Backbone as numpy.savetxt, mean C-alpha at the origin, in Angstrom:
# Nx Ny Nz CAx CAy CAz Cx Cy Cz
6.71 8.45 16.74 6.22 7.49 16.17 5.36 8.03 14.87
5.41 7.16 13.88 4.60 7.35 12.73 3.28 6.54 12.57
2.24 7.03 12.19 0.94 6.53 12.01 0.58 6.70 10.64
0.07 5.29 10.05 -0.23 5.32 8.56 -1.96 4.99 8.79
-2.64 5.73 8.08 -3.99 5.77 7.81 -4.41 5.51 6.42
-5.11 4.28 6.21 -5.61 3.70 5.02 -7.07 4.05 4.72
-7.31 4.11 3.34 -8.95 4.13 2.91 -8.88 3.69 1.54
-10.27 3.36 1.21 -10.50 2.96 -0.16 -10.66 1.74 -0.29
-10.87 0.76 0.62 -11.08 -0.71 0.48 -12.73 -0.66 0.29
-13.16 -1.97 -0.12 -14.60 -2.23 -0.25 -14.88 -3.30 -0.98
-16.14 -3.52 -1.36 -16.54 -4.54 -2.22 -16.85 -4.00 -3.60
-16.21 -4.99 -4.66 -16.43 -4.47 -5.97 -16.58 -5.97 -6.76
-17.35 -5.70 -8.04 -17.43 -6.79 -8.72 -16.24 -7.09 -9.75
-16.12 -8.25 -10.16 -14.84 -8.80 -10.97 -14.91 -7.69 -12.08
-13.85 -7.23 -12.46 -13.67 -6.30 -13.64 -13.64 -4.88 -13.10
-14.15 -4.57 -11.87 -14.05 -3.12 -11.30 -12.92 -2.80 -10.87
-12.94 -1.43 -10.29 -11.61 -0.76 -9.94 -11.98 -0.15 -8.34
-10.83 -0.17 -7.88 -10.68 0.40 -6.54 -9.27 1.38 -6.30
-9.37 2.29 -5.54 -8.12 3.15 -5.27 -7.86 3.32 -3.86
-6.67 2.72 -3.63 -6.29 2.91 -2.01 -5.40 4.02 -1.70
-5.57 4.69 -0.63 -4.91 5.66 -0.07 -4.06 5.37 1.21
-2.92 5.81 1.51 -2.32 5.66 2.78 -1.75 7.05 2.93
-1.93 7.51 4.18 -1.23 8.79 4.46 -0.44 8.61 5.74
0.69 9.18 5.74 1.59 8.85 6.90 1.80 10.37 7.55
1.55 10.18 9.09 1.63 11.24 9.79 2.54 11.12 10.80
3.12 12.11 11.62 4.08 12.23 12.83 4.94 13.41 12.83
6.14 13.21 13.24 7.01 14.30 13.38 8.48 13.69 13.22
9.17 14.85 12.67 10.64 14.61 12.41 11.02 13.28 11.66
10.42 12.99 10.50 10.60 11.80 9.80 10.74 12.04 8.29
11.58 11.05 7.62 11.69 11.02 6.19 11.32 9.53 5.90
10.64 9.53 4.90 9.99 8.11 4.18 10.94 7.78 3.08
11.81 6.73 3.55 12.58 6.20 2.27 11.75 5.46 1.19
10.86 4.77 1.80 9.88 3.81 0.59 8.66 3.49 1.30
7.66 3.48 0.29 6.27 2.85 0.79 5.81 1.80 -0.02
4.82 0.90 0.46 4.51 -0.05 -0.38 3.07 -0.61 0.11
2.46 -1.55 -0.73 1.26 -2.08 -0.20 1.53 -3.62 -0.40
1.11 -4.36 0.83 1.12 -5.91 0.98 -0.16 -6.29 0.82
-0.51 -7.60 0.69 -1.70 -8.23 1.04 -1.66 -9.70 1.69
-2.77 -9.96 2.29 -2.84 -11.23 2.81 -4.21 -11.77 2.77
-4.28 -13.02 1.97 -5.64 -13.65 1.76 -5.59 -14.68 2.91
-6.82 -15.25 3.15 -7.04 -16.22 4.15 -6.27 -17.40 3.83
-5.48 -17.96 4.87 -4.70 -19.04 4.54 -3.48 -19.01 3.84
-2.99 -17.63 3.43 -1.82 -17.56 2.64 -0.86 -16.59 3.56
0.32 -16.51 3.00 1.22 -15.64 3.67 0.99 -14.20 3.15
1.40 -13.34 3.83 1.45 -11.90 3.24 2.59 -11.62 2.15
2.02 -10.99 1.10 3.17 -10.97 -0.03 2.94 -9.41 -0.42
4.11 -8.96 -1.04 4.21 -7.53 -1.54 3.42 -7.50 -2.93
2.66 -6.38 -2.88 1.86 -6.22 -4.08 2.70 -5.15 -5.06
3.01 -3.89 -4.25 3.63 -2.77 -5.19 4.36 -1.98 -4.09
5.48 -1.46 -4.48 6.45 -0.53 -3.55 6.83 0.48 -4.59
7.32 1.57 -3.92 7.77 2.84 -4.60 8.60 3.57 -3.55
9.88 4.07 -4.04 10.63 4.86 -3.29 10.51 6.19 -3.35
11.08 6.95 -2.48 10.85 8.43 -2.59 11.43 9.15 -3.76
12.15 8.39 -4.62 12.65 8.88 -5.84 11.79 8.44 -7.04
10.87 7.59 -6.81 9.88 7.22 -7.70 10.01 5.95 -8.29
10.92 5.10 -7.88 11.38 3.80 -8.43 10.26 2.80 -8.07
9.67 1.93 -8.92 8.46 1.02 -8.39 8.85 -0.43 -8.61
8.12 -1.50 -7.89 8.16 -2.78 -8.12 6.96 -3.33 -7.75
6.46 -4.41 -8.71 5.16 -4.81 -8.68 5.34 -6.36 -8.52
4.35 -7.13 -7.95 4.10 -8.47 -8.08 3.76 -8.89 -9.63
4.25 -10.10 -9.86 4.03 -10.46 -11.45 2.38 -10.71 -11.56
1.55 -11.01 -10.51 0.28 -11.23 -10.47 -0.64 -9.74 -10.92
0.10 -8.75 -10.77 -0.75 -7.35 -10.61 -0.11 -6.63 -11.75
1.02 -6.85 -12.33 1.71 -5.96 -13.48 0.58 -5.93 -14.42
0.55 -4.46 -15.00 -0.41 -4.23 -16.06 -1.93 -3.70 -15.48
-2.20 -4.11 -14.26 -3.48 -3.93 -13.68 -3.52 -2.94 -12.76
-2.31 -3.08 -11.73 -2.13 -2.08 -10.63 -1.24 -1.01 -10.81
-1.55 0.19 -10.44 -0.36 1.27 -10.39 -0.25 1.91 -9.01
1.05 2.05 -8.71 1.36 2.58 -7.31 1.80 4.11 -7.72
1.71 4.92 -6.88 2.05 6.18 -7.25 2.16 6.95 -5.79
2.88 8.25 -5.63 3.01 8.70 -4.52 2.89 10.46 -4.53
2.84 10.97 -3.47 2.56 12.46 -3.38 3.59 12.82 -2.03
4.89 13.04 -2.37 5.83 13.27 -1.23 5.61 14.33 -0.32
5.03 15.54 -1.08 4.68 16.67 -0.07 3.60 16.25 0.99
2.44 15.27 0.55 1.66 15.07 1.44 2.12 13.70 2.20
3.08 13.00 1.89 3.47 11.95 2.52 2.30 10.73 2.41
1.78 10.61 1.08 0.85 9.83 0.82 1.12 9.04 -0.38
0.61 7.71 -0.48 0.98 6.60 -1.36 -0.49 6.28 -1.72
-0.64 5.79 -3.06 -2.00 5.39 -3.65 -1.51 4.06 -4.34
-2.76 3.34 -4.53 -2.76 2.16 -5.36 -3.96 2.11 -5.97
-3.93 2.50 -7.31 -4.87 2.14 -8.17 -4.91 0.69 -8.82
-6.16 0.18 -8.60 -6.38 -1.48 -8.77 -7.46 -1.46 -9.91
-7.19 -1.82 -10.99 -8.21 -2.07 -12.19 -8.13 -3.38 -12.65
-9.20 -3.71 -13.29 -9.44 -5.37 -13.65 -9.41 -6.10 -12.56
-9.94 -5.82 -11.54 -9.75 -6.66 -10.31 -10.41 -8.00 -10.46
-9.93 -9.17 -9.77 -10.31 -10.43 -9.92 -10.62 -10.99 -8.68
-11.47 -12.09 -8.63 -11.66 -12.69 -7.11 -10.38 -13.01 -6.50
-9.41 -13.37 -7.26 -8.04 -13.71 -6.65 -7.43 -12.53 -5.93
-7.88 -11.23 -6.22 -7.19 -10.23 -5.47 -7.80 -9.88 -4.08
-8.85 -10.77 -3.77 -9.50 -10.57 -2.51 -8.63 -10.84 -1.27
-8.43 -9.81 -0.46 -7.43 -9.86 0.65 -7.63 -8.83 1.59
-6.87 -8.67 2.67 -6.74 -7.51 3.28 -5.34 -6.86 2.95
-5.47 -5.61 2.53 -4.42 -4.94 2.10 -3.78 -4.08 3.20
-2.39 -4.14 3.32 -1.74 -3.32 4.18 -0.84 -2.26 3.72
-0.88 -1.13 4.22 0.37 -0.08 3.92 1.40 -0.25 4.72
2.73 -0.06 4.17 4.03 -0.40 4.84 4.79 1.02 4.33
5.51 1.54 5.43 6.66 2.46 5.30 7.79 2.35 5.84
8.96 2.41 5.19 10.28 2.52 5.70 10.60 3.80 6.04
10.80 4.12 7.26 10.93 5.42 7.84 12.33 5.72 8.51
12.84 7.00 8.32 13.98 7.42 9.05 13.58 8.51 10.10
13.67 8.22 11.23 13.32 9.34 12.29 14.68 10.29 12.41
14.47 11.47 12.05 15.49 12.32 12.11 16.23 12.82 13.44
15.19 12.67 14.41 15.88 12.87 15.82 16.89 11.97 16.31
16.67 10.82 16.06 17.31 9.70 16.62 18.14 9.02 15.65
17.97 9.08 14.27 18.81 8.54 13.18 18.30 7.00 13.28
17.20 6.50 13.56 16.64 5.22 13.77 15.91 5.10 12.49
15.94 3.75 11.96 15.05 3.47 10.67 14.34 2.15 11.30
12.93 2.36 10.86 12.05 1.21 11.15 10.83 1.09 10.17
10.15 0.00 10.24 9.24 -0.32 9.30 7.89 -0.02 10.13
6.92 0.78 9.61 5.69 0.97 9.95 4.44 0.47 9.12
3.35 -0.14 9.92 2.28 -0.73 9.29 1.09 -0.12 9.49
0.24 0.02 8.51 -1.38 0.36 8.70 -2.20 -0.83 9.26
-3.24 -0.50 9.60 -4.20 -1.35 10.31 -4.61 -2.44 9.28
-4.87 -2.00 8.00 -5.26 -3.02 6.96 -6.64 -2.55 6.41
-7.10 -2.74 5.13 -8.15 -2.47 4.76 -8.54 -3.75 3.88
-9.79 -4.13 3.98 -10.39 -5.25 3.14 -10.79 -4.95 1.88
-10.33 -5.77 0.83 -10.84 -5.67 -0.67 -11.56 -6.98 -0.95
-12.61 -6.80 -1.39 -13.37 -8.10 -1.84 -13.92 -8.07 -3.19
-13.67 -8.75 -3.89 -13.79 -9.05 -5.32 -14.89 -10.12 -5.54
-16.06 -9.94 -6.00 -17.12 -10.81 -6.14 -17.04 -11.44 -7.46
-17.39 -12.63 -7.73 -17.28 -13.30 -9.14 -18.44 -13.19 -10.04
């Protein structure tokens, strides 16, 4: 199994910045892609940003120009730099990884526990 450990959430004023990190650990796996999702109260979970092992990225329209996703493949870690935060960004942020398990050649999605991001107005 693969474990995802997130860090970097917290409380910030509008206009401020936060940097989220997500590190994957386990054995005999290859990460095809990693991403960040978020879920606000009363709303469905949505994709914020994603990145492949080759470096291709996708962003939600609401965060383009403000958020940047990056990765360190050697450390199996993905980062989300969040600038110009707004109250509308308040949500629980979840790390996701699409993983190939080398020993079984099975592919599956793995999720972190989530980290709270709160932006005050």
